[in-house]
C-alpha atoms as a printed R data frame, in Angstrom:
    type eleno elety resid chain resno       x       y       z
1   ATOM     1    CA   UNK     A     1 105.016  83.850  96.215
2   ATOM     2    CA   UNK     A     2 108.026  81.531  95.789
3   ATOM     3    CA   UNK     A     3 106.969  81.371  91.897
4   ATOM     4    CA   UNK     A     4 106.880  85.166  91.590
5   ATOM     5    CA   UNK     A     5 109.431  86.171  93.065
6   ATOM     6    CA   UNK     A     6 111.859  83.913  91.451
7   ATOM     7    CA   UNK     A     7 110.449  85.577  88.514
8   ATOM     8    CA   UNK     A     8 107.264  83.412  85.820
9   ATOM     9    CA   UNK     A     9 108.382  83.739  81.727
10  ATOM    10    CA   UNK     A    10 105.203  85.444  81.089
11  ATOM    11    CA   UNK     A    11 106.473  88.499  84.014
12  ATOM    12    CA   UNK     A    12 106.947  92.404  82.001
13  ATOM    13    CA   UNK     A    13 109.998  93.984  83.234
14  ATOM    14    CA   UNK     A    14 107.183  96.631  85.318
15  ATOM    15    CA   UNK     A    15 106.260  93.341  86.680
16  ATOM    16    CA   UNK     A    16 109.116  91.929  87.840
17  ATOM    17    CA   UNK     A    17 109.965  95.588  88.987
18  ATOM    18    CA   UNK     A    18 107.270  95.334  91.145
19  ATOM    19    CA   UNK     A    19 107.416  91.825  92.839
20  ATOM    20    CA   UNK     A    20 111.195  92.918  93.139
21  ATOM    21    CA   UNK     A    21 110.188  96.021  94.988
22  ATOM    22    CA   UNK     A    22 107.319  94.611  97.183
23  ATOM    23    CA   UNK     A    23 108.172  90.844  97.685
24  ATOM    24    CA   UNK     A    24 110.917  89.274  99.730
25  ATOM    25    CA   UNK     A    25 113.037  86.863  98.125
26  ATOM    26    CA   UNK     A    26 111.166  83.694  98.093
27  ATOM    27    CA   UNK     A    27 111.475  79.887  96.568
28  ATOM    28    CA   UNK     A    28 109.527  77.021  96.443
29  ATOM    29    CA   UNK     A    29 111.944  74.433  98.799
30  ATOM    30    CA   UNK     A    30 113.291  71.511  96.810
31  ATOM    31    CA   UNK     A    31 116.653  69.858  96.000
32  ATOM    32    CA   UNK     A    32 117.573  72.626  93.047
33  ATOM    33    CA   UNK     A    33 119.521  75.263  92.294
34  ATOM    34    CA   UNK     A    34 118.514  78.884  91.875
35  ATOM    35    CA   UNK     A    35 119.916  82.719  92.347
36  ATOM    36    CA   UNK     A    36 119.725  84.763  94.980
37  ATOM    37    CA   UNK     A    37 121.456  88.129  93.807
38  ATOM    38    CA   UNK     A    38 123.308  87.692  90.829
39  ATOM    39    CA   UNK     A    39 124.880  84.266  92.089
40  ATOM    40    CA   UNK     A    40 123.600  80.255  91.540
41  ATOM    41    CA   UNK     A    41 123.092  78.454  94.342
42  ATOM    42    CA   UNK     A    42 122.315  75.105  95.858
43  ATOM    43    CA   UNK     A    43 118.866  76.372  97.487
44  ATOM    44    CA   UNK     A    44 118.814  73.598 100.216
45  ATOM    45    CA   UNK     A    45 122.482  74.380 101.088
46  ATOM    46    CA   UNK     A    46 121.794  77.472 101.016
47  ATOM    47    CA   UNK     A    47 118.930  77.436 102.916
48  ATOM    48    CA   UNK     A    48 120.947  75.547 105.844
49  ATOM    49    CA   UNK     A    49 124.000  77.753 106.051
50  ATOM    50    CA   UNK     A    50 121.946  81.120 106.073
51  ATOM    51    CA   UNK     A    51 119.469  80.466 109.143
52  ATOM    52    CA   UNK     A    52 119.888  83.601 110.701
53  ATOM    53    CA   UNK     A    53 118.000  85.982 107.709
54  ATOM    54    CA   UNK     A    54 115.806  83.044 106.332
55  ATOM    55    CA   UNK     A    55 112.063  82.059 107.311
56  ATOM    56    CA   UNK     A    56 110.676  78.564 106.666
57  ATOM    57    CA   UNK     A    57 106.928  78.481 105.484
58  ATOM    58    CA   UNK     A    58 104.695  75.626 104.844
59  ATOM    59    CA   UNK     A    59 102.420  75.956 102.090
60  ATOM    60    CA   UNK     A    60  99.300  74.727 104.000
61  ATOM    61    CA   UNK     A    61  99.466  75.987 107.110
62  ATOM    62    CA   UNK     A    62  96.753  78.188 109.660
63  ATOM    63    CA   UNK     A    63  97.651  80.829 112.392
64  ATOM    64    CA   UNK     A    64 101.385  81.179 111.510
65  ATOM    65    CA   UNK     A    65 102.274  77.485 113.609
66  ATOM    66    CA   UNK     A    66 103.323  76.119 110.377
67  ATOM    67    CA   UNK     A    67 106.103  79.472 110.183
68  ATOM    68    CA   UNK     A    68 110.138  78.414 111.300
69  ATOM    69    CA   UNK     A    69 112.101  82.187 111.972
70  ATOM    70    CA   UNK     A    70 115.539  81.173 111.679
71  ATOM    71    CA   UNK     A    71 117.068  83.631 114.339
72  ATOM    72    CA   UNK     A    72 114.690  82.096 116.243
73  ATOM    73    CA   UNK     A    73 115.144  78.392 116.161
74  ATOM    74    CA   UNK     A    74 118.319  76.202 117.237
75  ATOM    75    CA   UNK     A    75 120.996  74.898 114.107
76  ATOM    76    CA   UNK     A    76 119.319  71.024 115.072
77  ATOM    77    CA   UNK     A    77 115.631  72.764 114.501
78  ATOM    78    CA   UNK     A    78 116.227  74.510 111.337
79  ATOM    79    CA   UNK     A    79 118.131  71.657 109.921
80  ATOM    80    CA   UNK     A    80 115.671  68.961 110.799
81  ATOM    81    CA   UNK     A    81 112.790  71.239 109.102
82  ATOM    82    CA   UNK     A    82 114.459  72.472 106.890
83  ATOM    83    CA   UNK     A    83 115.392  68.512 105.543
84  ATOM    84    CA   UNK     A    84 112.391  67.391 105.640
85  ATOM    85    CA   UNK     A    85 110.556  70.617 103.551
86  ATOM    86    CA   UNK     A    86 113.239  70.023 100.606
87  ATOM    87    CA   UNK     A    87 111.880  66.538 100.521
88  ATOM    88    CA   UNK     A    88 108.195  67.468 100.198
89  ATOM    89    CA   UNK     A    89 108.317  70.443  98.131
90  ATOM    90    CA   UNK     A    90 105.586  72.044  99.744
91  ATOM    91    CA   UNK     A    91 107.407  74.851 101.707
92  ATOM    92    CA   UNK     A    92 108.845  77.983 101.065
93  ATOM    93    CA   UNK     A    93 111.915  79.923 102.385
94  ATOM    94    CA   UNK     A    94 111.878  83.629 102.020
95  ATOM    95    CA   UNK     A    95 114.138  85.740 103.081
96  ATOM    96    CA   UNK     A    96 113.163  87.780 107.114
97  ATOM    97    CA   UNK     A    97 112.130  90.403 107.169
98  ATOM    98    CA   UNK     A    98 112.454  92.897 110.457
99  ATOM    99    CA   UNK     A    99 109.512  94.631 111.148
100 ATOM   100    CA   UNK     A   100 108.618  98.139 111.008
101 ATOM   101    CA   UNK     A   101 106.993  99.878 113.480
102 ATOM   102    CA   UNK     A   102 103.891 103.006 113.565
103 ATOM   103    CA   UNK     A   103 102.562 104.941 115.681
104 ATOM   104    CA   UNK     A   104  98.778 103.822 116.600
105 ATOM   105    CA   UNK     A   105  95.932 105.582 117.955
106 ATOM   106    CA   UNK     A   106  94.634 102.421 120.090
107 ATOM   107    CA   UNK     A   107  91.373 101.948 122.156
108 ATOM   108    CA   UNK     A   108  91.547  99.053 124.344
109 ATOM   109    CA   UNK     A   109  88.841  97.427 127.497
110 ATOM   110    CA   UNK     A   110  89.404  99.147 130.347
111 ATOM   111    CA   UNK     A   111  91.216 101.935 129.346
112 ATOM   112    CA   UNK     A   112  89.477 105.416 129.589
113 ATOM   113    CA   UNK     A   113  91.072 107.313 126.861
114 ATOM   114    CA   UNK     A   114  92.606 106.322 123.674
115 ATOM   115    CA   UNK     A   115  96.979 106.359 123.913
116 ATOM   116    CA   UNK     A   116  99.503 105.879 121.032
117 ATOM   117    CA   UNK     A   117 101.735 103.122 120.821
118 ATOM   118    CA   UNK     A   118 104.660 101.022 118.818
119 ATOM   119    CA   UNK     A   119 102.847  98.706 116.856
120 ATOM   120    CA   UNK     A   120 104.645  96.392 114.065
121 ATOM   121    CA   UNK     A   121 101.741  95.691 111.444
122 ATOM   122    CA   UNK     A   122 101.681  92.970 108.894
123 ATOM   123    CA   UNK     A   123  99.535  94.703 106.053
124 ATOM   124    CA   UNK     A   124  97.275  92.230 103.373
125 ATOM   125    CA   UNK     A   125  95.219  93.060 100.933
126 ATOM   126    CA   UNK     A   126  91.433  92.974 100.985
127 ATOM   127    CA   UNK     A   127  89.310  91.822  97.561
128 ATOM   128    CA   UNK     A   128  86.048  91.984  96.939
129 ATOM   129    CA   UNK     A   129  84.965  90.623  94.288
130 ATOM   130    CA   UNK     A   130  88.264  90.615  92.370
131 ATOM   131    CA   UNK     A   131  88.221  94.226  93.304
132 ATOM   132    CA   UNK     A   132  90.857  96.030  95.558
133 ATOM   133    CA   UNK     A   133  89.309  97.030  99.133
134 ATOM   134    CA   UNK     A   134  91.402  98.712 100.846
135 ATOM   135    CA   UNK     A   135  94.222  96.372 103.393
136 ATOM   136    CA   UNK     A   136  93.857  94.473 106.488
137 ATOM   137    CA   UNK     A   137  96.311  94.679 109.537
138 ATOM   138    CA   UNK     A   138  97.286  92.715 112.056
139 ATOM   139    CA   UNK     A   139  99.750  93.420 114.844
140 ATOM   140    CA   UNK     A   140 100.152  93.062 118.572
141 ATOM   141    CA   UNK     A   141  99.204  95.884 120.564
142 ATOM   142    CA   UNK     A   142 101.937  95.769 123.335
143 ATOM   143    CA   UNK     A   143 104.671  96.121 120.341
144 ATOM   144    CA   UNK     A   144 105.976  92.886 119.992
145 ATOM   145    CA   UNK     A   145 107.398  91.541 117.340
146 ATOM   146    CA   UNK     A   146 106.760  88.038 115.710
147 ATOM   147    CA   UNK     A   147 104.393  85.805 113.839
148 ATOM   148    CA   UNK     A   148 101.321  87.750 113.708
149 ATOM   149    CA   UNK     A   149  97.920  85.643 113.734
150 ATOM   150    CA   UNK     A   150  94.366  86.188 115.528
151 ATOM   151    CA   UNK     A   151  94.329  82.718 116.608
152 ATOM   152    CA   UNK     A   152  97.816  81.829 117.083
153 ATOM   153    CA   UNK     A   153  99.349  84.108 118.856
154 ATOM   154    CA   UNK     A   154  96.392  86.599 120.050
155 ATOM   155    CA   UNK     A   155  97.040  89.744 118.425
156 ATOM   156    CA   UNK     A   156  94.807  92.429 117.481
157 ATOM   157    CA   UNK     A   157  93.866  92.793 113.913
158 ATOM   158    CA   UNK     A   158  92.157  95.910 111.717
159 ATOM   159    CA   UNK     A   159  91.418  97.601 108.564
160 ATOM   160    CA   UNK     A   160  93.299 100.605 107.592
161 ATOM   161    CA   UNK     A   161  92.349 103.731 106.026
162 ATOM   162    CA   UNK     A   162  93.715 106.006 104.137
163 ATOM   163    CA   UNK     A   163  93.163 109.318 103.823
């Protein structure tokens, strides 16, 4: 993500359109410079003086525990992860994004008859066979907000539909 969306040589301009349209601003986390808008910028320092709209992702990582939400994290946390992902290389920062929310039909144990509720998916795409399949969502069915994973954070997950 951090290689598209700071844009490949080989990118169209309907390409780049699109990854500018559907991708937050993301880079690969090293000692460099880079743009964000139409300015150059020290992407570590960068990265340390904008905590508060910046998310910190390790490259390998399972259930969202590798994931570092800047709002959510102390200046001595970000700082001491952020470091040490600028020394590795291996991490990327992208730029948070606030949920949306939906309205949900839900179905849940216990509960005799289906009721809508605030749900904040996080939509990815399904393949099969190099094919497109439809999406898969994930989201917490109380309507909170945060890192979204199955076996992380026990949320409820889905395929949607569209009609």
């Amino acid at each position: 993500m951090g290689l598209l969306s700071e844009g490949r040589p080989w990118m169209s301009a309907a390409e780049r359109a699109l990854v500018d349209r559907y991708l937050p601003w993301t880079r690969v986390l090293s000692h460099r410079w880079t743009t964000r808008g139409e300015r150059k910028v020290d992407l570590v320092e960068f990265t340390l003086a904008h905590r508060e709209s910046l998310v910190l992702k390790e490259s390998i990582g399972m259930s969202g525990r590798q994931v570092l939400i800047g709002r959510e994290s102390d200046r001595a946390e970000w700082t001491a992860a952020v470091t040490a992902a600028a020394e590795t290389g291996t991490s990327v920062v992208q730029e948070f994004v606030a949920p949306r929310t939906c309205r949900l039909a839900m179905v849940a144990d216990g509960v005799d008859e289906p009721y809508d509720t605030e749900v904040a998916p996080v939509f990815g795409p399904l393949l099969f066979g190099g094919r497109p399949a439809g999406l898969f969502a994930r989201f917490f069915g109380d309507g909170r907000e945060g890192i979204v994973s199955v076996a992380g954070a026990g949320c409820s997950d889905d395929c949607v539909v569209s009609i």
